[in-house]
Coordinates of C-alpha atoms in Angstrom, one line a residue:
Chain A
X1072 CA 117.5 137.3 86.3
X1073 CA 120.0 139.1 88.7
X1074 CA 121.4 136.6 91.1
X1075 CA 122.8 137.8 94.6
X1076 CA 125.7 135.2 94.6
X1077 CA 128.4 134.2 91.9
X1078 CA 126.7 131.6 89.6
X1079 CA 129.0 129.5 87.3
X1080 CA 127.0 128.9 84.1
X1081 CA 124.1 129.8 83.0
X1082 CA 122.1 127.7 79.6
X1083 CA 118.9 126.0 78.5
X1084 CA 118.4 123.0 77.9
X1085 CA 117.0 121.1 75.3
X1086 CA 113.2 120.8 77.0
X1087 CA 114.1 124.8 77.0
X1088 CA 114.3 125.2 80.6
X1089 CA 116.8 127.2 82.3
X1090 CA 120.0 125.7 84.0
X1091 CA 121.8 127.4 86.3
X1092 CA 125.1 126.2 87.3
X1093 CA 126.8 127.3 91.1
X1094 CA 129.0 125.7 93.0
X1095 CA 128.6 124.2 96.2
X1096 CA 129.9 126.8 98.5
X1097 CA 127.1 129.0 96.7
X1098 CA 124.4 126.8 96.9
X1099 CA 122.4 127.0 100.2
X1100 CA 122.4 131.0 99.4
X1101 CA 121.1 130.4 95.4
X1102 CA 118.6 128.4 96.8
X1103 CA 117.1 131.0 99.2
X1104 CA 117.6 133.6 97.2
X1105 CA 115.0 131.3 94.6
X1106 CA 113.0 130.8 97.4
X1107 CA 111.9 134.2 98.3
X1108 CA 112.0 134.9 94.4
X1109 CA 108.9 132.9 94.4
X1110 CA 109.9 129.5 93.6
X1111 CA 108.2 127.7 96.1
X1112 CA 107.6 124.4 94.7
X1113 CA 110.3 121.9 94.3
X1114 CA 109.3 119.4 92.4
X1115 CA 112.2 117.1 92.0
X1116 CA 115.7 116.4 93.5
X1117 CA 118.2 114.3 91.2
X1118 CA 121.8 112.9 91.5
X1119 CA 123.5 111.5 88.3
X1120 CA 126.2 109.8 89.0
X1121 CA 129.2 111.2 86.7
X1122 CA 131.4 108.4 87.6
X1123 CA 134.2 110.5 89.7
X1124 CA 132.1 113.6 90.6
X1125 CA 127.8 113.5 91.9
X1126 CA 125.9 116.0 90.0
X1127 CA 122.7 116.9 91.6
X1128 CA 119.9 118.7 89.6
X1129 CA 116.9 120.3 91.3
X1130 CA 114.1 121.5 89.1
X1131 CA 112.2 124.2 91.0
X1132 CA 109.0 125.7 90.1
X1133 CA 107.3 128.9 90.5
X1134 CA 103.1 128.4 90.8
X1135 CA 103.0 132.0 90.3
X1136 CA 104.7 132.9 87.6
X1137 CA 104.5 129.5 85.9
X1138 CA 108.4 129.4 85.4
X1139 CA 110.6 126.5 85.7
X1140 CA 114.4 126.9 87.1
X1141 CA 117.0 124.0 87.3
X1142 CA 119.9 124.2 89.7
X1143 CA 122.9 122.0 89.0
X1144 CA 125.6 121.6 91.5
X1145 CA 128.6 119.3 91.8
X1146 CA 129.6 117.9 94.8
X1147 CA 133.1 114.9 94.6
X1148 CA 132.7 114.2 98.1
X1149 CA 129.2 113.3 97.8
X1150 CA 127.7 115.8 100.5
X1151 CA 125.8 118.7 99.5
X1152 CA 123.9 120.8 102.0
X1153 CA 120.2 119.9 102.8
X1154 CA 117.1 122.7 101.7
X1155 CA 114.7 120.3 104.1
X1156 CA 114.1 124.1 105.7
X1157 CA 113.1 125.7 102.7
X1158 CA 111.0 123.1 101.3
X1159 CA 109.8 120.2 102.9
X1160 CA 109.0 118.2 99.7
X1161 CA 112.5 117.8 99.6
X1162 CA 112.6 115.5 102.9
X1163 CA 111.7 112.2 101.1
X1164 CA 113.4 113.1 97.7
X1165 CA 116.8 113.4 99.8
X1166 CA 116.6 110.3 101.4
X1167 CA 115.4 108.6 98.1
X1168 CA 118.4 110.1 96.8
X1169 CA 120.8 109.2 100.0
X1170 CA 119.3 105.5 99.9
X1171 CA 119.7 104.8 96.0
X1172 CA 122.6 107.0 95.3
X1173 CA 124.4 107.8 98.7
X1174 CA 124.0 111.3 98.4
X1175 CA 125.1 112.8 101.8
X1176 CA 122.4 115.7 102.8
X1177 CA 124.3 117.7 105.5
X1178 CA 122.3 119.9 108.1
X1179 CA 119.4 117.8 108.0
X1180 CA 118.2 115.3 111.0
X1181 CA 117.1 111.6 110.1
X1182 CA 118.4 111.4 107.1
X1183 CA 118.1 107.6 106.9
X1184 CA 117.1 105.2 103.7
X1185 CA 113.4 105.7 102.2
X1186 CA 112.9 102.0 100.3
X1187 CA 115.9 99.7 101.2
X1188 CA 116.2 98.2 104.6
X1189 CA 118.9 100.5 107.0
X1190 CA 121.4 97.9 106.9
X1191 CA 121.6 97.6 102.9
X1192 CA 125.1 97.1 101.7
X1193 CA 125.8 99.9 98.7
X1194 CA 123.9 102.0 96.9
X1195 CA 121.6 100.2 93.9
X1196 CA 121.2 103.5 91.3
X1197 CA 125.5 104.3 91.4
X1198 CA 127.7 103.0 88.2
X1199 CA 130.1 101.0 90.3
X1200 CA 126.8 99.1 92.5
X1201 CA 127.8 95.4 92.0
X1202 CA 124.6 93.7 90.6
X1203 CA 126.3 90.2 90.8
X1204 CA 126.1 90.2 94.6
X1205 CA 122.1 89.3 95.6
X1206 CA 121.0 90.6 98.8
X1207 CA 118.3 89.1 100.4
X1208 CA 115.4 91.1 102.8
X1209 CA 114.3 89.1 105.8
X1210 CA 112.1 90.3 108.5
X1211 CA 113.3 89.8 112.7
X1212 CA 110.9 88.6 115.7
X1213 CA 110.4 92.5 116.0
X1214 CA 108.8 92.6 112.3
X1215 CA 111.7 95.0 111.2
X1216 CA 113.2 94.6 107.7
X1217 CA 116.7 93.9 107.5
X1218 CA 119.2 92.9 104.6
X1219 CA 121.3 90.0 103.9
X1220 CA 123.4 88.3 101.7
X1221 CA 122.5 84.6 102.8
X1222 CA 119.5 83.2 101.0
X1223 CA 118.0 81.3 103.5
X1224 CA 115.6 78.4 103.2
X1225 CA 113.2 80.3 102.3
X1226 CA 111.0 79.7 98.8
Chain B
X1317 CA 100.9 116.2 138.6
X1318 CA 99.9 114.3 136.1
X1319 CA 101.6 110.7 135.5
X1320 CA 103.7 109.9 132.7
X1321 CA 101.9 108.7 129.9
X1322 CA 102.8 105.6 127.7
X1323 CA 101.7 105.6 124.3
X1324 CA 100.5 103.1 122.4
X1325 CA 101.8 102.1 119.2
X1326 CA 99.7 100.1 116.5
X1327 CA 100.9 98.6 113.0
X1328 CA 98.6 98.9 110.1
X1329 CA 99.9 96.9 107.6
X1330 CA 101.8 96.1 105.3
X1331 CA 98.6 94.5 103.9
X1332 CA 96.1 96.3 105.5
X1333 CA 92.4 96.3 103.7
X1334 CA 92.0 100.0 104.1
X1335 CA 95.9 100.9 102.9
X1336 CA 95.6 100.6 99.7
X1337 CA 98.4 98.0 98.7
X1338 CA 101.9 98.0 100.7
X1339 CA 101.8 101.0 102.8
X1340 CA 102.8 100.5 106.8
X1341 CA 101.9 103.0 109.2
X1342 CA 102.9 102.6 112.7
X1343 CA 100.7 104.8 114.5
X1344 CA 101.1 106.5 118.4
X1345 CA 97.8 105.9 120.1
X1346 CA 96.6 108.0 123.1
X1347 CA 93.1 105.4 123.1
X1348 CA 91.5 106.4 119.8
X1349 CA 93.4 110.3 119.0
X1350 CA 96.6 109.3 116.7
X1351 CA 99.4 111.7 118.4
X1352 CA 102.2 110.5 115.2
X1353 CA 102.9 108.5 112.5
X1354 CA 105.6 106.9 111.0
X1355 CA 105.1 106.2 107.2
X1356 CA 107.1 103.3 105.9
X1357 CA 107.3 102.1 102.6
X1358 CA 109.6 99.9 100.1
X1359 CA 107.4 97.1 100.0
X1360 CA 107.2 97.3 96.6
X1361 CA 110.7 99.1 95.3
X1362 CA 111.6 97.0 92.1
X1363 CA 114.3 99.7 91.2
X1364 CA 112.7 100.7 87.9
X1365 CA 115.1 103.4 87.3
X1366 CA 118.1 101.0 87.4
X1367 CA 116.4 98.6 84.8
X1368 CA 115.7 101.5 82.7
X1369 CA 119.8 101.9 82.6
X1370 CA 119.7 98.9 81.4
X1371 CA 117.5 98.3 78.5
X1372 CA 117.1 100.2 75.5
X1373 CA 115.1 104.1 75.0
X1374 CA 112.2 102.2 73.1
X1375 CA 111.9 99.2 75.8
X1376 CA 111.5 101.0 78.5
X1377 CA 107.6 102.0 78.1
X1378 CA 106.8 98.6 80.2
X1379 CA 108.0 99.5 83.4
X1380 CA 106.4 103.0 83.3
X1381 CA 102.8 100.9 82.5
X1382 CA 103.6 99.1 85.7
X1383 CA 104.4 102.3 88.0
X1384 CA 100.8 103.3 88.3
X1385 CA 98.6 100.5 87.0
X1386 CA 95.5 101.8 87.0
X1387 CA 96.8 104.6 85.0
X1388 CA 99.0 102.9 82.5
X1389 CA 98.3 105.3 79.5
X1390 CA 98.8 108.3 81.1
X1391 CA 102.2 107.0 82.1
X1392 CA 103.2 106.0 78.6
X1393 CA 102.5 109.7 77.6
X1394 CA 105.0 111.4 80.4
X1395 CA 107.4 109.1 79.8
X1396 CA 107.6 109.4 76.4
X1397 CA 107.2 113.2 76.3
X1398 CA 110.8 113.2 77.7
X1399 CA 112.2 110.5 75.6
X1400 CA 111.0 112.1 72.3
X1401 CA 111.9 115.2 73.1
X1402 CA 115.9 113.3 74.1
X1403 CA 115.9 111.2 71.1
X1404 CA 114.7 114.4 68.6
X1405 CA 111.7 112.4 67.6
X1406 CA 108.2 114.4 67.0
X1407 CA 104.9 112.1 66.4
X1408 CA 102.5 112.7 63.7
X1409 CA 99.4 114.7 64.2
X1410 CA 97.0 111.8 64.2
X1411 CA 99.0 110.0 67.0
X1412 CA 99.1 112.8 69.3
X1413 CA 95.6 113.2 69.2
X1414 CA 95.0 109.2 69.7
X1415 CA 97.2 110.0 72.6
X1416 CA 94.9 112.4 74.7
X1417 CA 91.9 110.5 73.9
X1418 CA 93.6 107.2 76.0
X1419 CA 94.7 109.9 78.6
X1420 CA 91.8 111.1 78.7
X1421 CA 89.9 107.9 79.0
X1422 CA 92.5 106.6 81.3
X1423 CA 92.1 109.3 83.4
X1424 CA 88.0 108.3 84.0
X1425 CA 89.2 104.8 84.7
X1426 CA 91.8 105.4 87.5
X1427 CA 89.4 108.4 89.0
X1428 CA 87.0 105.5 89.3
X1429 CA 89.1 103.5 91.5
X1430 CA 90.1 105.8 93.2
X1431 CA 86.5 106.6 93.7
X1432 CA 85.5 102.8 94.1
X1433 CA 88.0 102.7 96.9
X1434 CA 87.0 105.7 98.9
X1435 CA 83.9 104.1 99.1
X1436 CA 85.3 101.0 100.2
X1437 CA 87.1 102.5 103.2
X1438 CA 84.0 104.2 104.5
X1439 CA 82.2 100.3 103.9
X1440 CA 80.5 101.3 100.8
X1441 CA 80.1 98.4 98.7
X1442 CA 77.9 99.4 95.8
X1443 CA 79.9 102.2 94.4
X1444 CA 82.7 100.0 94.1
X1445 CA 80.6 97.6 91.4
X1446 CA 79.0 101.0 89.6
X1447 CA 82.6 101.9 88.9
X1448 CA 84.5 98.9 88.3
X1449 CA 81.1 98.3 85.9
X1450 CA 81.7 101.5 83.9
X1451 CA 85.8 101.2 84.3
X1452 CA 85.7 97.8 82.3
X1453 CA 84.0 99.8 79.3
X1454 CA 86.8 101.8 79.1
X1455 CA 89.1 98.9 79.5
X1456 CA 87.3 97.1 76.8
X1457 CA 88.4 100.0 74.2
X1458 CA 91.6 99.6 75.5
X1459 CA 91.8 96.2 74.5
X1460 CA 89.9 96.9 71.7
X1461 CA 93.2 99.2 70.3
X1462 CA 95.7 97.3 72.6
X1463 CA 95.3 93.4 73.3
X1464 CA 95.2 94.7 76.9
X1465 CA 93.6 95.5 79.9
X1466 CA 96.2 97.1 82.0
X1467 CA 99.5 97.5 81.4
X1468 CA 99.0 98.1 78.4
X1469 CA 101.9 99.0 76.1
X1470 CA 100.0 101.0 73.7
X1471 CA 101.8 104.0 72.5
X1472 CA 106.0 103.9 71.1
X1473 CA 108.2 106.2 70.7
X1474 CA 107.1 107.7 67.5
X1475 CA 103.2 107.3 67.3
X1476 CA 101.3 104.5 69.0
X1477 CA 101.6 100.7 67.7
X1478 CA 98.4 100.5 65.8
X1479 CA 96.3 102.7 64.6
X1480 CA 92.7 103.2 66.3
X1481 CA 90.1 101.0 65.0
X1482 CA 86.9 102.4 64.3
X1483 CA 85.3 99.7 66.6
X1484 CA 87.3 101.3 69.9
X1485 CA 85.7 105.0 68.8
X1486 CA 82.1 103.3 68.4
X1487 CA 82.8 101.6 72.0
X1488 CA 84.0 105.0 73.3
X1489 CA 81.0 107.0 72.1
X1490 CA 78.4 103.8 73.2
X1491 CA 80.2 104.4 76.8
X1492 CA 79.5 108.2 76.7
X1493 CA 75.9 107.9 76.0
X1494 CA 75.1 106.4 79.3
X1495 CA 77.9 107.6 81.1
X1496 CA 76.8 111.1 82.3
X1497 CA 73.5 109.0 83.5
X1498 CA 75.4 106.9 85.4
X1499 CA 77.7 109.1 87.0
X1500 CA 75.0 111.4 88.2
X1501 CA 74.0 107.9 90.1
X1502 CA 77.1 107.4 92.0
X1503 CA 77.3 110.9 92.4
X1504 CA 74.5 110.7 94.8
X1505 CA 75.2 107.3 96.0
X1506 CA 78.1 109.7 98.0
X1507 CA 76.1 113.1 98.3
X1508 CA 73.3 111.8 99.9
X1509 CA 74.2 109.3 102.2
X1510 CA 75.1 110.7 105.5
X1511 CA 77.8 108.7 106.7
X1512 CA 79.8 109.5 104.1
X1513 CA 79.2 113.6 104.4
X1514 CA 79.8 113.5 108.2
X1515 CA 83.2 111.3 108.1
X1516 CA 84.9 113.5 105.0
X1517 CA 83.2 116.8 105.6
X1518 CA 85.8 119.0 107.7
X1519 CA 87.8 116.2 107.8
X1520 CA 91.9 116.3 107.2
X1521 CA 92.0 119.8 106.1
X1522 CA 94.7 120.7 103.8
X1523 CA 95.7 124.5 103.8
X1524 CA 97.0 125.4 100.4
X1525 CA 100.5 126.8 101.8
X1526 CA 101.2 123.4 103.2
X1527 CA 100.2 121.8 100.4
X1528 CA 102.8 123.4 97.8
X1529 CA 105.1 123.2 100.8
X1530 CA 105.1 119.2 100.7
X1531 CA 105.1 119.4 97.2
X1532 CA 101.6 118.1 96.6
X1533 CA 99.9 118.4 93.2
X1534 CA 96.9 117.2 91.3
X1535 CA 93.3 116.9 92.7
X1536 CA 94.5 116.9 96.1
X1537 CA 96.4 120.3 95.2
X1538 CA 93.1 121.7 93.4
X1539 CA 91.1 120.7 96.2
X1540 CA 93.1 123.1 98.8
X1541 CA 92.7 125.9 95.8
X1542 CA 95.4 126.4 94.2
X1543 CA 94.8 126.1 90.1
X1544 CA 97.5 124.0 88.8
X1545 CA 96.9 121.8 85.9
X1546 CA 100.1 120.9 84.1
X1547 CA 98.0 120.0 80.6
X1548 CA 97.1 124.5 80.6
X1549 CA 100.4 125.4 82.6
X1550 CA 102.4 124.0 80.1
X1551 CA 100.3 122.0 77.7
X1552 CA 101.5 119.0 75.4
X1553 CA 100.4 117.1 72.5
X1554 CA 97.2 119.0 71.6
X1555 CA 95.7 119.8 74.8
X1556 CA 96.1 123.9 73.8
X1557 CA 93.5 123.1 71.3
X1558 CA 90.5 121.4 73.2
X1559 CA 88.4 123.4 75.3
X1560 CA 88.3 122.3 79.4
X1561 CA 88.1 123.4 82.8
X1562 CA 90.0 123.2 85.7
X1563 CA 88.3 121.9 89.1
X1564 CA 89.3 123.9 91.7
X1565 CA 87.9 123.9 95.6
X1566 CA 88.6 126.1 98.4
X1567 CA 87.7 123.7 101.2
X1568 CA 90.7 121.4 101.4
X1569 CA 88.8 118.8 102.8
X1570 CA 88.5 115.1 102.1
X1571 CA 84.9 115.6 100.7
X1572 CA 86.4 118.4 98.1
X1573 CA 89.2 115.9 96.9
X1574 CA 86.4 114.1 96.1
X1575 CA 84.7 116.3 94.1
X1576 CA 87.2 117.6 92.5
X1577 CA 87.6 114.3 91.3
X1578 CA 83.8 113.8 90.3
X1579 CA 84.0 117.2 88.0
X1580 CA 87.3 116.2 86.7
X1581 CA 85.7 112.9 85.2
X1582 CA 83.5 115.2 83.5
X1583 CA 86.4 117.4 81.9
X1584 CA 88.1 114.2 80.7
X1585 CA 84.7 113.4 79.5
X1586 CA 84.2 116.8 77.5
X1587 CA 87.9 116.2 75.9
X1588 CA 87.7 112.5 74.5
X1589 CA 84.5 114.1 73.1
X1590 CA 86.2 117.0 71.4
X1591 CA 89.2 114.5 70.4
X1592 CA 87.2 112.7 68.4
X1593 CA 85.3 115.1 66.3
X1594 CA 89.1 116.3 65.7
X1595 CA 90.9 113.6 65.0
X1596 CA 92.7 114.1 61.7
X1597 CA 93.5 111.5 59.0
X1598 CA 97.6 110.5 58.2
X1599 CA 100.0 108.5 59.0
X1600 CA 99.9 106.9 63.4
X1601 CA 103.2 106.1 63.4
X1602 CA 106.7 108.8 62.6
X1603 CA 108.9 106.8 60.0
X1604 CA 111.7 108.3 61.5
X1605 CA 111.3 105.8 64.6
X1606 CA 110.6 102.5 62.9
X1607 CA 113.7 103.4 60.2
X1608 CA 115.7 103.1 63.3
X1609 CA 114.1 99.7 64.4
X1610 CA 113.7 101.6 67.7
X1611 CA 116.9 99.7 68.9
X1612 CA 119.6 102.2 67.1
X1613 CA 118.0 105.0 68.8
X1614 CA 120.4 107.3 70.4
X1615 CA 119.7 110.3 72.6
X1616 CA 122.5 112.8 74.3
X1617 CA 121.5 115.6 76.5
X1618 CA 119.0 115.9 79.2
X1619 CA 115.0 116.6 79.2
X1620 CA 112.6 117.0 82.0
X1621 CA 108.6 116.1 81.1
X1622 CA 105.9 117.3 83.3
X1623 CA 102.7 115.7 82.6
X1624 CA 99.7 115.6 84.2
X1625 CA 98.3 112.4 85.4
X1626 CA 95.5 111.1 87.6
X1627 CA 97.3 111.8 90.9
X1628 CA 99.1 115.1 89.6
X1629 CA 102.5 116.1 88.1
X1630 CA 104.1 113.3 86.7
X1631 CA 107.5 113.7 86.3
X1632 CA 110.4 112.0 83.8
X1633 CA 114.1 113.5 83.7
X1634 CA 116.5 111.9 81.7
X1635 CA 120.2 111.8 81.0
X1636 CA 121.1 110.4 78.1
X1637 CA 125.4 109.9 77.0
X1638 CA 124.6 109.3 73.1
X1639 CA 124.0 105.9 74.1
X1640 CA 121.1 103.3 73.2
X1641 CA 120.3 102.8 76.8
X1642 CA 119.7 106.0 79.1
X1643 CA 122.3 107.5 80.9
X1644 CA 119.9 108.2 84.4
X1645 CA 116.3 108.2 84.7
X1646 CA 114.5 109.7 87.7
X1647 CA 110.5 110.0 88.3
X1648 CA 108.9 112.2 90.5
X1649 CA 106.2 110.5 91.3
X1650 CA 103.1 112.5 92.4
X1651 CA 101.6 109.7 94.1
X1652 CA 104.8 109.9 96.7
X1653 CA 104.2 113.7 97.1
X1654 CA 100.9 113.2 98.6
X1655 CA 101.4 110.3 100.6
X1656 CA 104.2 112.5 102.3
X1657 CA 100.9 114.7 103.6
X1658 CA 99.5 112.0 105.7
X1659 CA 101.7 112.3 108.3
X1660 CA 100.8 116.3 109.2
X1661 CA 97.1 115.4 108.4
X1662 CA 96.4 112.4 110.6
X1663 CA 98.2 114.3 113.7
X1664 CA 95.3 114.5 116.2
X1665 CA 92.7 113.0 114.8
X1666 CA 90.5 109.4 115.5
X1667 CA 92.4 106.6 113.6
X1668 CA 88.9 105.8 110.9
X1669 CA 89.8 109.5 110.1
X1670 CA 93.2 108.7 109.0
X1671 CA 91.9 105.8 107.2
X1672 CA 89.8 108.4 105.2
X1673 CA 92.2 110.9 104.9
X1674 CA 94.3 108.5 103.4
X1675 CA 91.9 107.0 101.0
X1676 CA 91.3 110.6 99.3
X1677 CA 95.2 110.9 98.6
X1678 CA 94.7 108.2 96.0
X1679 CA 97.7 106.4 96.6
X1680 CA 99.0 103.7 94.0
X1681 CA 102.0 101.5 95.2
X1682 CA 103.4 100.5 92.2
X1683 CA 104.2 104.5 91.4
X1684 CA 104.8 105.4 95.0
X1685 CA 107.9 102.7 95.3
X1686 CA 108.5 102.5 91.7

C-alpha cells in the first residue's frame, strides 16, 4: 500500500495483521488518507502505557474489502490528535481512553470521563495509578456522582 | 414571536424497569417528543482490565464470563482466541469443535433474553416465560458439562476442562426436537399481535452509513443491511467448515433487529446440529497447557481477536512483556458500540419509543461497563 505521508515502520504482527508505525505529526493525515482508502470502521482505540512514553493502537477495518490495518503512534506528552470527525465510534473509545489512561484527545469538544465520576483523582488502567489509596463514589442532593477519599458512614 | 421555551428534563434510571440494568438517561422533554439525551453509564465499571494485569493468562477467563452474562461462553471463546494465539498454544480438534457447539448454544440462550426482554418493554409477559422455559434447557447442558448455570468457566486455555458427556449431547438433541415447534410459537406470539407491529415497525430507523459510522455491529448492523458476520469474515475454530447463513435486513427498523435475531436462532440451531454429527474423537484438552500448570505460562507480543458474539464483534487485544500476567488488555465491547446509537435514534421521537428502541439494541451492563 502507497501511503501519502512518511510512515515509520511498517510489520505484522503475530495475529498477522498489519501495523503501521507514524509519528504523531503524521497522524491526523495517515488517518484520512485510511479513511477515504475505505477503512471506514474503527473498531477499537487503545493506549498501553509504556511506562515513560503512551502508545496508542487503533485497529481500523475495512467492511469492503474485509482488511484489517493497525495504526501505532507514540505520543510522551500524552496528547494525540482526536479522529472524533472521521469516525464517530471513536467519541466514547477516546474518553474511555482519557478517563482510564489520561490520554489527552486534542481538537475534540467534551472530552470528559465515560465510567469514573469527573472529579476522580488519577487514572485506574496507568502503571504508576496508586491502588493503596481507596476512593469512594458518593452521590450529592442533585443526584450527581462524585468521588472521594473519605469513607463515610456508609455500609 | 414565539416565547422562550423551557425544556423539561426527566431521569430514567439508574434502575429503571425498562433500561435494562444500570443505564441512566436524562432525557430533554418538549411534553412527550424527546429533543436530546444524555447517556450515562459507570454504574457498573469494576475495571476488569486492571484485574486482568493482575492475575495470571490462565485466570483471567472469570472476569470475561462476567462481562456479558447471559453470554458467558461466547466470551470465553474471544478471549481466549487472543490469549492462545499470545501464549503460542493451539487446541485439539475435538475441543474446538466442543467450542462452537457452546457458542452456538450460547448464542440461542442470550438471543432469548434478549427476545424475552423486548417483549417485556412493550408489556408482553408470556414471551418472557416461553424463552426463559427453553433458555433453561440450554442452561441445563451447560451444567450438565460445566457445574454451572452462568458464568460458567467452561473452556481453558488449551481445550475445555472436561470433556463433553454424552448426557449434555442427548440433552442438546432432546432440546432441538421441540425447539423449531416452539420457536415458530413465540414467533407469532410477536408477528401477530398488533401492538407489538405498530410500536417497532418504522420505528428508530437505522441507516446503514450511520451505523458503520458509530461503529455498530452484529444483528443491529445486519438489520440496517450491511452483511458482516465476523465467524465468515474471518472465521475461527471450525466455523469454515459448517454450513450457515447470514441474516441480513434492509429495513433498519426495530421490528428487523428483531428478526434478524429470530432467523439467527435458527442458524445457531443449524450449526450445533452439524457440530455434532462432526465432532471427532481425541484428546479435549492440548498437553502443552496443563505441562505448564497454566501458571508458567508466558506470552510476549501482541494479538487482536475478533469474535462474534450475541451483540456483535467482540473484541480482545492484548500486550503481553514475556510475563505470567498480561502486559494490557483492552475489549471492545459491542454491546457499548450500540448503546452509543441511542442517542441519534431517540432524537425526536415519543419517549415509549426510545424505550423500544433501546430494548432492540440488546444492551448487557456487565459488558457495556466491563
Amino acid at each position: 500500500m502507497n501511503y501519502t505521508v512518511e510512515i515509520i515502520g511498517e510489520s505484522v504482527g503475530k495475529d498477522g495483521r498489519k501495523i503501521i508505525q507514524v509519528s504523531k505529526e503524521n497522524f491526523l493525515d495517515l488517518m484520512k488518507d485510511l479513511k477515504s482508502k475505505g477503512y471506514e470502521h474503527l473498531s477499537l482505540i487503545t493506549g498501553v502505557d509504556r511506562k515513560d512514553y503512551m502508545e496508542v493502537v487503533y485497529h481500523l477495518h475495512s467492511l469492503k474489502e474485509n482488511q484489517y490495518v493497525v495504526v501505532k503512534v507514540e505520543t510522551r506528552d500524552y496528547k494525540i490528535p482526536s479522529v472524533v470527525d472521521l469516525w464517530h465510534s471513536a467519541d466514547w473509545d477516546e474518553r474511555e481512553e482519557y478517563d482510564l489512561m489520561g490520554i489527552i484527545f486534542e481538537g475534540r469538544k467534551d472530552l470528559k470521563r465515560l465510567f469514573l465520576p469527573e472529579n476522580w483523582v488519577g487514572h485506574p488502567l496507568r502503571k504508576n495509578y496508586d491502588l493503596k489509596k481507596a476512593q469512594y463514589i458518593n452521590v450529592d442532593k442533585e443526584g450527581n456522582d462524585y468521588a472521594t477519599f473519605d469513607e463515610g458512614g456508609g455500609w | 414571536m414565539e416565547p422562550e421555551r423551557e425544556w423539561v428534563e426527566l431521569n430514567f434510571g439508574p434502575h429503571h424497569p425498562s433500561m435494562h440494568g444500570v443505564l441512566r438517561v436524562k432525557a430533554k422533554l418538549d411534553g412527550e417528543i424527546i429533543k436530546d439525551i444524555e447517556i450515562i453509564i459507570g454504574y457498573l465499571h469494576r475495571n476488569a482490565e486492571k484485574l486482568c494485569e493482575m492475575t495470571y493468562f490462565a485466570d483471567n477467563l472469570v472476569y470475561f464470563d462476567r462481562m456479558d452474562y447471559v453470554g458467558a461462553m461466547n466470551m470465553e471463546v474471544g478471549y481466549l482466541e487472543a490469549a492462545e494465539k499470545l501464549l503460542d498454544i493451539e487446541p485439539p480438534e475435538r475441543a474446538k469443535w466442543i467450542r462452537v457447539i457452546m457458542a452456538e448454544l450460547q448464542r440461542i440462550a442470550a438471543h432469548l433474553v434478549e427476545i424475552a426482554a423486548i417483549g417485556l418493554d412493550l408489556g408482553m409477559l408470556t414471551p418472557f416465560f416461553h424463552c426463559f422455559r427453553e433458555r433453561e434447557k440450554i442452561l441445563d447442558v451447560f451444567t450438565e458439562v460445566s457445574g454451572a448455570r452462568q458464568e460458567v468457566n467452561y473452556m481453558s486455555i488449551g481445550g475445555v476442562y472436561q470433556d463433553i458427556t454424552e448426557r449434555a449431547i442427548t440433552l442438546t438433541e432432546q432440546f432441538f426436537e421441540e425447539f423449531p415447534k416452539r420457536l415458530k410459537d413465540l414467533y407469532n406470539m410477536f408477528m401477530k399481535n398488533d401492538v407489538f407491529l405498530s410500536r417497532t415497525k418504522g420505528i428508530g430507523i437505522l441507516d446503514r452509513d450511520t451505523a458503520i459510522n458509530y461503529g455498530v455491529t452484529g444483528p443491529v448492523l445486519r438489520a440496517s443491511g450491511v452483511e458482516y458476520d465476523v465467524r465468515k469474515a474471518e472465521p475461527y475454530l471450525v466455523y469454515d467448515q459448517v454450513n450457515f447463513d447470514i441474516p441480513v435486513s434492509y429495513k433498519g427498523d426495530s421490528l428487523a433487529r428483531v428478526l434478524v435475531r429470530f432467523e439467527e436462532i435458527k442458524q445457531s440451531q443449524k450449526i450445533v446440529e452439524q457440530a455434532i454429527k462432526k465432532l471427532p474423537d481425541g484428546p479435549y484438552f492440548n498437553p502443552k497447557a496443563k505441562k505448564s500448570l497454566m501458571i508458567r505460562l508466558r506470552g510476549e507480543g501482541e494479538v487482536y481477536a475478533r469474535t462474534e458474539s450475541s451483540k456483535g464483534e467482540f473484541g480482545v487485544y492484548i500486550v503481553g512483556d514475556g510475563g505470567v500476567k498480561p502486559y494490557r488488555v483492552r475489549v471492545r465491547s459491542p454491546a457499548l458500540k450500540n448503546l452509543s446509537i441511542l442517542r441519534p435514534l431517540s432524537k425526536d421521537t415519543m419517549i415509549a419509543d426510545m424505550i423500544t428502541t433501546s430494548a432492540t439494541l440488546d444492551l448487557v451492563f456487565g459488558e457495556i461497563d466491563r
